[in-house]
CSV table of C-alpha atoms in Angstrom, one decimal:
chain,number,residue,atom,x,y,z
A,1,UNK,CA,44.4,158.0,95.9
A,2,UNK,CA,47.5,159.1,94.0
A,3,UNK,CA,49.7,162.1,95.2
A,4,UNK,CA,49.4,163.7,91.6
A,5,UNK,CA,45.6,164.3,92.1
A,6,UNK,CA,43.7,167.4,93.4
A,7,UNK,CA,42.0,165.1,95.9
A,8,UNK,CA,45.1,164.1,97.4
A,9,UNK,CA,45.6,167.7,97.5
A,10,UNK,CA,42.4,168.3,99.5
A,11,UNK,CA,42.9,165.2,101.6
A,12,UNK,CA,46.5,166.0,102.6
A,13,UNK,CA,45.3,169.8,103.9
A,14,UNK,CA,42.9,168.6,106.1
A,15,UNK,CA,45.1,165.8,107.4
A,16,UNK,CA,48.2,167.9,108.4
A,17,UNK,CA,45.1,170.4,110.1
A,18,UNK,CA,43.8,167.7,112.2
A,19,UNK,CA,47.1,166.0,112.7
A,20,UNK,CA,48.7,169.0,114.3
A,21,UNK,CA,45.9,170.0,116.1
A,22,UNK,CA,45.8,166.5,117.9
A,23,UNK,CA,48.5,164.8,120.4
A,24,UNK,CA,49.4,161.4,121.8
A,25,UNK,CA,47.1,158.4,120.8
A,26,UNK,CA,44.6,161.1,119.3
A,27,UNK,CA,47.6,161.8,116.8
A,28,UNK,CA,47.9,157.9,116.1
A,29,UNK,CA,44.7,157.2,115.4
A,30,UNK,CA,44.8,160.2,112.5
A,31,UNK,CA,47.6,158.4,111.2
A,32,UNK,CA,45.8,155.4,111.2
A,33,UNK,CA,42.5,156.4,109.4
A,34,UNK,CA,44.1,158.8,107.5
A,35,UNK,CA,46.5,156.2,106.0
A,36,UNK,CA,43.0,153.5,105.7
A,37,UNK,CA,41.3,156.2,103.9
A,38,UNK,CA,43.8,156.8,101.4
A,39,UNK,CA,44.3,153.3,101.0
A,40,UNK,CA,40.6,152.6,101.0
A,41,UNK,CA,40.0,155.5,98.3
A,42,UNK,CA,41.2,153.2,95.6
A,43,UNK,CA,39.1,150.0,96.6
A,44,UNK,CA,38.3,149.6,100.1
A,45,UNK,CA,37.7,146.1,100.3
A,46,UNK,CA,41.4,145.3,100.2
A,47,UNK,CA,41.3,147.5,103.8
A,48,UNK,CA,40.7,143.6,104.9
A,49,UNK,CA,44.1,142.7,103.5
A,50,UNK,CA,46.2,144.7,104.8
A,51,UNK,CA,44.1,144.8,108.4
A,52,UNK,CA,44.4,141.2,108.4
A,53,UNK,CA,48.2,141.4,107.6
A,54,UNK,CA,48.9,143.8,110.2
A,55,UNK,CA,46.6,142.2,112.7
A,56,UNK,CA,48.5,138.5,112.0
A,57,UNK,CA,52.3,140.0,112.2
A,58,UNK,CA,51.0,141.7,115.5
A,59,UNK,CA,49.9,138.8,117.2
A,60,UNK,CA,53.4,136.4,116.0
A,61,UNK,CA,55.5,139.0,116.9
A,62,UNK,CA,54.2,138.8,120.4
A,63,UNK,CA,54.4,135.3,120.7
A,64,UNK,CA,57.7,134.8,119.2
A,65,UNK,CA,58.8,137.4,121.4
A,66,UNK,CA,57.5,136.0,124.8
A,67,UNK,CA,58.3,132.7,123.9
A,68,UNK,CA,62.0,130.7,124.6
A,69,UNK,CA,61.6,127.4,122.8
A,70,UNK,CA,63.1,127.9,119.6
A,71,UNK,CA,61.0,125.5,118.0
A,72,UNK,CA,58.0,126.7,119.0
A,73,UNK,CA,59.3,130.3,117.9
A,74,UNK,CA,61.0,128.8,113.8
A,75,UNK,CA,57.4,127.7,113.4
A,76,UNK,CA,56.0,131.1,114.2
A,77,UNK,CA,58.5,132.8,111.9
A,78,UNK,CA,57.9,130.0,109.2
A,79,UNK,CA,54.0,130.7,109.7
A,80,UNK,CA,54.6,134.4,109.0
A,81,UNK,CA,56.5,134.6,106.2
A,82,UNK,CA,54.2,131.7,104.3
A,83,UNK,CA,51.5,133.5,104.9
A,84,UNK,CA,52.7,136.7,104.1
A,85,UNK,CA,54.1,135.1,100.6
A,86,UNK,CA,50.9,133.2,100.2
A,87,UNK,CA,49.0,136.2,100.3
A,88,UNK,CA,51.3,137.7,97.8
A,89,UNK,CA,51.7,135.1,95.9
A,90,UNK,CA,47.8,134.6,95.3
A,91,UNK,CA,47.0,138.2,94.2
A,92,UNK,CA,50.7,138.7,92.2
A,93,UNK,CA,51.5,135.6,90.6
A,94,UNK,CA,48.5,133.1,90.6
A,95,UNK,CA,47.4,133.7,87.0
A,96,UNK,CA,51.2,133.7,85.9
A,97,UNK,CA,52.2,130.2,87.2
A,98,UNK,CA,49.0,129.0,86.1
A,99,UNK,CA,49.5,130.1,82.7
A,100,UNK,CA,53.2,128.9,82.6
A,101,UNK,CA,51.9,125.4,84.0
A,102,UNK,CA,49.4,124.8,81.2
A,103,UNK,CA,51.9,126.1,78.5
A,104,UNK,CA,54.2,123.4,79.7
A,105,UNK,CA,51.3,120.6,79.5
A,106,UNK,CA,50.4,121.8,76.5
A,107,UNK,CA,54.0,121.3,75.3
A,108,UNK,CA,53.7,117.2,76.1
A,109,UNK,CA,50.6,117.3,73.9
A,110,UNK,CA,48.0,117.7,76.6
A,111,UNK,CA,45.3,120.5,76.4
A,112,UNK,CA,44.2,121.5,80.2
A,113,UNK,CA,41.2,123.7,81.1
A,114,UNK,CA,41.5,127.2,81.6
A,115,UNK,CA,42.2,128.2,84.8
A,116,UNK,CA,43.2,132.1,85.1
A,117,UNK,CA,41.3,133.8,87.2
A,118,UNK,CA,40.0,137.6,87.3
A,119,UNK,CA,42.4,138.7,90.3
A,120,UNK,CA,42.6,142.4,91.3
A,121,UNK,CA,46.3,143.2,92.3
A,122,UNK,CA,45.8,145.3,95.6
A,123,UNK,CA,48.1,148.6,95.0
A,124,UNK,CA,51.2,148.3,97.3
A,125,UNK,CA,50.9,145.0,98.9
A,126,UNK,CA,54.4,144.2,97.7
A,127,UNK,CA,55.6,147.2,100.0
A,128,UNK,CA,53.2,146.9,102.8
A,129,UNK,CA,54.0,142.8,103.0
A,130,UNK,CA,57.9,142.8,102.9
A,131,UNK,CA,57.1,145.7,105.5
A,132,UNK,CA,55.1,143.6,107.2
A,133,UNK,CA,57.1,140.6,106.9
A,134,UNK,CA,60.8,141.9,107.8
A,135,UNK,CA,59.3,143.2,110.9
A,136,UNK,CA,58.7,139.5,112.4
A,137,UNK,CA,61.6,138.4,111.1
A,138,UNK,CA,63.7,141.0,113.1
A,139,UNK,CA,61.6,139.6,116.1
A,140,UNK,CA,62.7,136.2,115.8
A,141,UNK,CA,66.2,137.4,115.1
A,142,UNK,CA,66.1,139.2,118.9
A,143,UNK,CA,67.1,142.4,117.0
A,144,UNK,CA,64.0,144.4,118.2
A,145,UNK,CA,61.5,144.1,120.9
A,146,UNK,CA,57.8,143.4,119.7
A,147,UNK,CA,55.5,146.6,119.5
A,148,UNK,CA,52.6,145.9,121.9
A,149,UNK,CA,50.4,148.8,120.8
A,150,UNK,CA,48.6,147.5,118.0
A,151,UNK,CA,47.1,151.3,116.8
A,152,UNK,CA,51.0,152.4,116.6
A,153,UNK,CA,52.0,149.2,115.0
A,154,UNK,CA,49.0,149.4,112.7
A,155,UNK,CA,50.0,153.1,111.5
A,156,UNK,CA,53.6,151.9,111.2
A,157,UNK,CA,52.4,149.5,108.7
A,158,UNK,CA,50.0,151.7,106.8
A,159,UNK,CA,51.6,155.3,107.1
A,160,UNK,CA,50.2,156.8,104.1
A,161,UNK,CA,53.5,158.5,102.3
A,162,UNK,CA,55.2,155.1,101.6
A,163,UNK,CA,52.3,152.8,101.9
A,164,UNK,CA,51.9,152.0,98.3
A,165,UNK,CA,55.2,152.6,96.2
A,166,UNK,CA,58.1,152.6,99.2
A,167,UNK,CA,60.4,153.1,100.5
A,168,UNK,CA,60.1,150.1,102.7
A,169,UNK,CA,61.1,151.1,105.7
A,170,UNK,CA,61.9,148.9,108.6
A,171,UNK,CA,60.5,148.5,112.3
A,172,UNK,CA,63.6,149.1,114.4
A,173,UNK,CA,64.3,152.8,112.3
A,174,UNK,CA,60.6,153.5,112.1
A,175,UNK,CA,58.6,152.6,114.9
A,176,UNK,CA,60.7,154.1,117.7
A,177,UNK,CA,59.8,157.8,115.9
A,178,UNK,CA,56.0,157.2,116.7
A,179,UNK,CA,56.4,157.1,120.4
A,180,UNK,CA,56.9,160.8,120.8
A,181,UNK,CA,54.7,163.9,119.3
A,182,UNK,CA,56.6,166.3,116.6
A,183,UNK,CA,55.9,169.7,117.0
A,184,UNK,CA,54.9,172.0,114.2
A,185,UNK,CA,58.3,173.4,112.7
A,186,UNK,CA,58.1,175.8,109.7
A,187,UNK,CA,61.9,175.0,108.5
A,188,UNK,CA,60.7,171.1,108.4
A,189,UNK,CA,57.5,171.9,106.7
A,190,UNK,CA,59.6,174.4,104.3
A,191,UNK,CA,62.3,171.7,103.8
A,192,UNK,CA,59.8,169.0,103.2
A,193,UNK,CA,57.8,170.9,101.0
A,194,UNK,CA,60.8,171.4,98.7
A,195,UNK,CA,61.4,167.6,98.4
A,196,UNK,CA,57.9,167.4,97.8
A,197,UNK,CA,58.0,169.7,94.6
A,198,UNK,CA,61.1,168.2,93.5
A,199,UNK,CA,59.3,165.0,93.5
A,200,UNK,CA,56.5,166.5,91.3
A,201,UNK,CA,59.0,168.0,89.0
A,202,UNK,CA,60.2,164.8,88.4
A,203,UNK,CA,57.3,163.0,88.2
A,204,UNK,CA,54.5,165.3,86.7
A,205,UNK,CA,57.1,167.4,84.1
A,206,UNK,CA,59.5,164.9,83.3
A,207,UNK,CA,58.2,161.4,83.6
A,208,UNK,CA,55.0,162.2,82.2
A,209,UNK,CA,56.2,164.0,78.9
A,210,UNK,CA,58.7,161.2,78.3
A,211,UNK,CA,55.6,158.9,78.6
A,212,UNK,CA,53.9,159.2,75.1
A,213,UNK,CA,57.1,159.3,73.2
A,214,UNK,CA,58.3,156.2,75.4
A,215,UNK,CA,54.8,154.4,74.6
A,216,UNK,CA,55.4,154.8,70.9
A,217,UNK,CA,58.4,153.3,70.7
A,218,UNK,CA,57.8,150.3,72.4
A,219,UNK,CA,53.6,149.9,70.9
A,220,UNK,CA,55.0,150.0,67.2
A,221,UNK,CA,59.1,149.7,67.2
A,222,UNK,CA,59.2,148.2,64.2
A,223,UNK,CA,57.8,150.7,62.3
A,224,UNK,CA,60.0,153.4,63.6
A,225,UNK,CA,63.4,154.2,62.6
A,226,UNK,CA,66.3,153.4,64.9
A,227,UNK,CA,67.5,156.5,66.0
A,228,UNK,CA,63.8,156.8,67.2
A,229,UNK,CA,63.8,153.9,68.7
A,230,UNK,CA,67.1,154.5,70.7
A,231,UNK,CA,65.7,157.8,71.9
A,232,UNK,CA,62.7,156.1,73.3
A,233,UNK,CA,65.1,153.8,75.3
A,234,UNK,CA,66.9,156.6,76.7
A,235,UNK,CA,63.6,158.3,77.5
A,236,UNK,CA,62.2,155.1,79.1
A,237,UNK,CA,65.1,154.9,81.6
A,238,UNK,CA,64.8,158.5,82.8
A,239,UNK,CA,61.0,157.6,82.9
A,240,UNK,CA,61.4,155.1,85.3
A,241,UNK,CA,63.5,156.8,87.5
A,242,UNK,CA,61.7,160.2,87.6
A,243,UNK,CA,58.7,158.4,88.2
A,244,UNK,CA,59.7,156.0,91.1
A,245,UNK,CA,62.5,158.5,92.7
A,246,UNK,CA,59.8,161.1,92.1
A,247,UNK,CA,57.6,159.3,94.3
A,248,UNK,CA,59.9,158.6,96.6
A,249,UNK,CA,61.1,162.3,97.3
A,250,UNK,CA,57.2,163.1,97.7
A,251,UNK,CA,57.2,160.4,100.4
A,252,UNK,CA,60.4,161.4,102.3
A,253,UNK,CA,58.9,164.9,101.7
A,254,UNK,CA,55.4,164.5,103.1
A,255,UNK,CA,57.1,162.4,105.9
A,256,UNK,CA,59.5,165.1,106.9
A,257,UNK,CA,56.4,167.7,107.3
A,258,UNK,CA,54.9,165.2,109.6
A,259,UNK,CA,57.8,164.8,111.4
A,260,UNK,CA,59.5,161.3,110.5
A,261,UNK,CA,62.6,160.4,108.5
A,262,UNK,CA,62.6,157.8,105.9
A,263,UNK,CA,65.5,156.3,104.1
A,264,UNK,CA,66.9,157.6,101.3
A,265,UNK,CA,65.5,155.6,97.9
A,266,UNK,CA,67.8,156.8,95.1
A,267,UNK,CA,71.1,158.4,94.9
A,268,UNK,CA,72.1,159.4,91.5
A,269,UNK,CA,71.9,155.9,90.1
A,270,UNK,CA,73.0,156.3,86.5
A,271,UNK,CA,76.2,158.0,87.9
A,272,UNK,CA,77.2,154.1,89.0
A,273,UNK,CA,80.5,152.8,88.2
A,274,UNK,CA,79.3,149.5,88.7
A,275,UNK,CA,76.8,147.2,89.0
A,276,UNK,CA,77.6,146.9,92.6
A,277,UNK,CA,77.2,150.8,92.9
A,278,UNK,CA,74.3,150.5,91.2
A,279,UNK,CA,72.0,148.6,93.6
A,280,UNK,CA,73.7,150.8,96.8
A,281,UNK,CA,72.1,153.8,94.8
A,282,UNK,CA,68.8,152.3,92.7
A,283,UNK,CA,65.8,151.6,94.9
A,284,UNK,CA,68.2,151.5,98.1
A,285,UNK,CA,65.3,150.0,100.0
A,286,UNK,CA,64.6,146.8,98.2
A,287,UNK,CA,68.1,146.1,97.6
A,288,UNK,CA,69.2,146.1,101.3
A,289,UNK,CA,65.9,144.5,102.1
A,290,UNK,CA,67.0,142.0,99.7
A,291,UNK,CA,70.4,141.9,100.9
A,292,UNK,CA,69.5,141.5,104.3
A,293,UNK,CA,66.5,139.1,104.3
A,294,UNK,CA,67.8,136.9,101.5
A,295,UNK,CA,71.7,137.1,100.1
A,296,UNK,CA,72.9,137.0,103.3
A,297,UNK,CA,70.8,134.3,104.7
A,298,UNK,CA,71.7,132.2,101.6
A,299,UNK,CA,75.2,132.8,102.7
A,300,UNK,CA,76.1,136.1,101.0
A,301,UNK,CA,79.8,136.0,99.7
A,302,UNK,CA,80.4,133.3,102.5
A,303,UNK,CA,81.4,130.1,101.0
A,304,UNK,CA,83.7,130.6,98.1
A,305,UNK,CA,82.9,132.1,94.9
A,306,UNK,CA,81.1,129.8,93.1
A,307,UNK,CA,78.3,129.8,95.9
A,308,UNK,CA,78.6,133.7,95.8
A,309,UNK,CA,77.8,133.8,92.3
A,310,UNK,CA,74.8,131.5,92.9
A,311,UNK,CA,73.8,133.8,95.7
A,312,UNK,CA,73.6,136.8,93.6
A,313,UNK,CA,71.9,135.4,91.0
A,314,UNK,CA,69.5,133.8,93.0
A,315,UNK,CA,68.3,137.4,95.0
A,316,UNK,CA,68.3,139.4,91.1
A,317,UNK,CA,66.0,136.3,90.0
A,318,UNK,CA,63.7,137.1,92.9
A,319,UNK,CA,64.4,141.1,92.6
A,320,UNK,CA,63.0,140.6,88.9
A,321,UNK,CA,60.0,138.5,89.6
A,322,UNK,CA,58.9,141.0,92.6
A,323,UNK,CA,58.1,143.6,90.4
A,324,UNK,CA,55.7,141.5,87.7
A,325,UNK,CA,54.2,138.5,87.0
A,326,UNK,CA,56.0,138.1,83.8
A,327,UNK,CA,59.1,136.4,81.9
A,328,UNK,CA,60.6,139.5,81.1
A,329,UNK,CA,61.2,140.9,84.6
A,330,UNK,CA,62.4,137.6,85.6
A,331,UNK,CA,64.8,138.2,82.6
A,332,UNK,CA,65.7,141.6,83.7
A,333,UNK,CA,66.7,140.2,86.8
A,334,UNK,CA,68.3,137.4,85.2
A,335,UNK,CA,70.6,140.4,83.5
A,336,UNK,CA,71.4,142.2,86.2
A,337,UNK,CA,73.1,139.0,88.2
A,338,UNK,CA,74.7,138.1,85.0
A,339,UNK,CA,75.9,141.8,85.2
A,340,UNK,CA,77.2,141.6,88.6
A,341,UNK,CA,79.0,137.9,88.4
A,342,UNK,CA,80.5,139.0,85.1
A,343,UNK,CA,81.8,142.4,86.4
A,344,UNK,CA,83.8,140.6,89.2
A,345,UNK,CA,85.2,138.1,86.8
A,346,UNK,CA,86.6,140.4,84.4
A,347,UNK,CA,87.4,143.2,87.0
A,348,UNK,CA,90.8,142.2,87.8
A,349,UNK,CA,91.2,142.4,84.1
A,350,UNK,CA,89.9,145.9,83.6
A,351,UNK,CA,92.2,147.5,85.9
A,352,UNK,CA,95.3,146.0,84.0
A,353,UNK,CA,94.1,147.1,80.6
A,354,UNK,CA,93.6,150.7,82.2
A,355,UNK,CA,97.0,150.7,83.6
A,356,UNK,CA,98.7,149.7,80.0
A,357,UNK,CA,96.5,152.3,78.5
A,358,UNK,CA,97.6,155.0,81.2
A,359,UNK,CA,94.1,156.6,80.7
A,360,UNK,CA,93.4,159.3,83.2
A,361,UNK,CA,91.0,158.7,86.6
A,362,UNK,CA,88.3,161.3,84.8
A,363,UNK,CA,88.3,159.2,81.5
A,364,UNK,CA,88.1,155.7,83.4
A,365,UNK,CA,85.2,157.0,85.6
A,366,UNK,CA,83.5,158.3,82.5
A,367,UNK,CA,84.1,155.3,80.4
A,368,UNK,CA,82.6,152.7,83.4
A,369,UNK,CA,79.7,154.9,83.9
A,370,UNK,CA,78.8,155.0,80.0
A,371,UNK,CA,79.3,151.0,80.2
A,372,UNK,CA,76.8,150.6,83.4
A,373,UNK,CA,74.5,153.0,82.0
A,374,UNK,CA,74.5,151.4,78.8
A,375,UNK,CA,73.7,147.6,79.8
A,376,UNK,CA,71.0,148.9,82.1
A,377,UNK,CA,69.5,150.3,78.9
A,378,UNK,CA,69.7,146.8,77.7
A,379,UNK,CA,68.1,145.4,80.6
A,380,UNK,CA,65.2,148.3,80.6
A,381,UNK,CA,64.0,147.3,77.2
A,382,UNK,CA,63.3,143.8,78.7
A,383,UNK,CA,61.5,145.6,81.8
A,384,UNK,CA,59.1,147.7,79.7
A,385,UNK,CA,58.4,144.9,76.9
A,386,UNK,CA,55.3,143.1,77.8
A,387,UNK,CA,56.5,140.5,75.8
A,388,UNK,CA,59.5,139.1,74.5
A,389,UNK,CA,58.9,139.4,70.8
A,390,UNK,CA,58.3,143.3,71.4
A,391,UNK,CA,61.6,143.1,73.4
A,392,UNK,CA,62.9,141.9,70.2
A,393,UNK,CA,61.6,144.0,67.7
A,394,UNK,CA,63.2,147.2,69.9
A,395,UNK,CA,66.7,145.3,69.9
A,396,UNK,CA,66.5,144.8,66.5
A,397,UNK,CA,65.2,148.2,65.2
A,398,UNK,CA,68.2,149.7,67.1
A,399,UNK,CA,70.9,147.5,65.4
A,400,UNK,CA,69.6,148.0,61.7
A,401,UNK,CA,71.0,151.5,61.9
A,402,UNK,CA,68.1,152.6,59.3
A,403,UNK,CA,67.6,156.0,59.1
A,404,UNK,CA,69.8,156.7,62.0
A,405,UNK,CA,69.8,160.4,62.0
A,406,UNK,CA,68.1,162.7,63.4
A,407,UNK,CA,65.8,163.5,60.7
A,408,UNK,CA,63.5,160.6,61.4
A,409,UNK,CA,63.1,161.2,64.9
A,410,UNK,CA,59.1,161.8,65.3
A,411,UNK,CA,57.6,164.3,67.3
A,412,UNK,CA,60.6,166.3,67.6
A,413,UNK,CA,59.4,169.0,70.0
A,414,UNK,CA,58.3,166.1,72.4
A,415,UNK,CA,61.9,164.3,71.9
A,416,UNK,CA,63.7,168.2,72.3
A,417,UNK,CA,61.4,169.0,75.2
A,418,UNK,CA,62.1,165.6,76.9
A,419,UNK,CA,66.4,166.0,76.2
A,420,UNK,CA,66.0,169.6,77.9
A,421,UNK,CA,64.2,168.2,81.0
A,422,UNK,CA,66.8,165.7,81.2
A,423,UNK,CA,69.7,168.0,80.8
A,424,UNK,CA,68.1,170.0,83.6
A,425,UNK,CA,67.5,166.8,86.0
A,426,UNK,CA,71.3,166.0,85.5
A,427,UNK,CA,72.5,169.6,86.1
A,428,UNK,CA,70.2,169.4,89.6
A,429,UNK,CA,72.0,166.2,90.0
A,430,UNK,CA,75.4,166.8,89.3
A,431,UNK,CA,75.6,170.2,90.9
A,432,UNK,CA,73.6,168.9,93.9
A,433,UNK,CA,71.5,172.5,93.7
A,434,UNK,CA,68.0,172.2,95.6
A,435,UNK,CA,65.1,174.6,95.7
A,436,UNK,CA,65.5,175.0,99.3
A,437,UNK,CA,68.3,177.4,98.3
A,438,UNK,CA,65.8,179.5,96.8
A,439,UNK,CA,64.9,180.4,100.4
A,440,UNK,CA,67.9,182.6,101.1
A,441,UNK,CA,66.5,185.0,98.4
A,442,UNK,CA,62.8,185.1,99.9
A,443,UNK,CA,62.9,185.6,103.5
A,444,UNK,CA,58.9,186.2,104.8
A,445,UNK,CA,58.0,182.3,105.1
A,446,UNK,CA,54.2,184.0,103.6
A,447,UNK,CA,55.9,184.9,100.7
A,448,UNK,CA,58.2,181.6,99.9
A,449,UNK,CA,54.7,179.6,100.2
A,450,UNK,CA,53.3,181.9,97.5
A,451,UNK,CA,56.2,181.2,95.5
A,452,UNK,CA,56.1,177.2,96.3
A,453,UNK,CA,52.7,177.5,95.2
A,454,UNK,CA,53.6,179.0,91.8
A,455,UNK,CA,56.3,176.6,91.3
A,456,UNK,CA,53.7,173.8,92.0
A,457,UNK,CA,51.1,175.0,89.3
A,458,UNK,CA,54.2,175.9,86.8
A,459,UNK,CA,55.2,172.2,87.4
A,460,UNK,CA,51.4,171.0,86.7
A,461,UNK,CA,50.9,172.8,83.9
A,462,UNK,CA,54.6,171.1,82.2
A,463,UNK,CA,53.1,168.1,82.3
A,464,UNK,CA,49.6,166.2,82.6
A,465,UNK,CA,49.1,166.6,86.5
A,466,UNK,CA,46.6,163.7,87.5
A,467,UNK,CA,46.5,162.1,84.5
A,468,UNK,CA,49.0,159.2,84.6
A,469,UNK,CA,49.6,157.1,87.6
A,470,UNK,CA,52.9,156.1,89.4
A,471,UNK,CA,54.8,153.1,87.5
A,472,UNK,CA,55.1,151.3,90.7
A,473,UNK,CA,51.7,150.9,91.2
A,474,UNK,CA,51.7,147.9,89.2
A,475,UNK,CA,54.6,146.3,91.3
């Protein structure tokens, strides 16, 4: 089940009615069963996988907390991490590594048999695996106490708003929120609904409107003009941003309606002045997870510059691989790792250059933002391309500067519509405007609800409601 579907609109209506009519354990059971229905609607067979992961880490967490034997506790945490990564690795990376190994063997003149299996990737496995695994790690570090209520823990792992595409919530932040009932609050409902509508606008009106243009550019780059493909790259940077941040907005808004608080997952990342800043604004729940459970355990910035650069690169490579079983994702991670290393190396020279040129602060910041955004778009080429050959064609077409003019852009109506929608997005983000300001103009709650319903259907008509899944479902 996906947010941008009529099925979900029916589901969430009945879910809220039942959820707020119950209290205590009844409400916990509604969260759990409703979330399993939400997840199982896509493929009920994978309910066993999320159920097993939940039961395994629940049991291991209690065993770790009840033991003072450090050797035994280490064995348990190694088992938890290994088992979780094996599940993730099998479903997500088996064919990738099998194909890569076969190609390597073929390079030496051997011809091994095809070992590729037909493996269906469970939606959201990367998200709930990281969420459940971080719970056992935190218990091992003695940062949290284990949750002894299995229903509460299962509801924490599977709660539907963030289940299939994040944000990745931490047990220490989220489990305590289950321990008290949340009363119906009209202001919280309207605030959450505002966030949901903004998420739908990003996903349906912007991301889905840009999708056909982007698909054309990355399917047949060699047959298009350089200006058309360049515009397609820019459109993709906003398509993936609006698609994923739109999902996060919907999840955060739904959680707010239910009385929960999720971590912010995006903070205007394309206004970043450095790549370090970019990764504190883009997919915050993942970047902070990689920082706390990978970068810092590797040594972080301790041990000298070379080890710091190594840790940065490893973290970004694994972050790239987390996104998908493809060498282009790994190279995308390599690029972002390289960006951060190079940034640290040349930062002192950049500061001196700005001082010599006597550039105003606003100009400096603008140049920094433009540089970070441009290099981010370059990395997006590899993220979006299924193969290096396609990425090379895209880059070659842009750098050829053949027919580099507006007249050579195909589908001008779609292009103009996309530019206008992006302008609206940037205006809202720069001014920090939100739909809830409109509440000041509509005093009566019922009229607000009617107005929001009208806004929703306008958004649906602007895009292709129900036609496109969220991009991050594949991760």
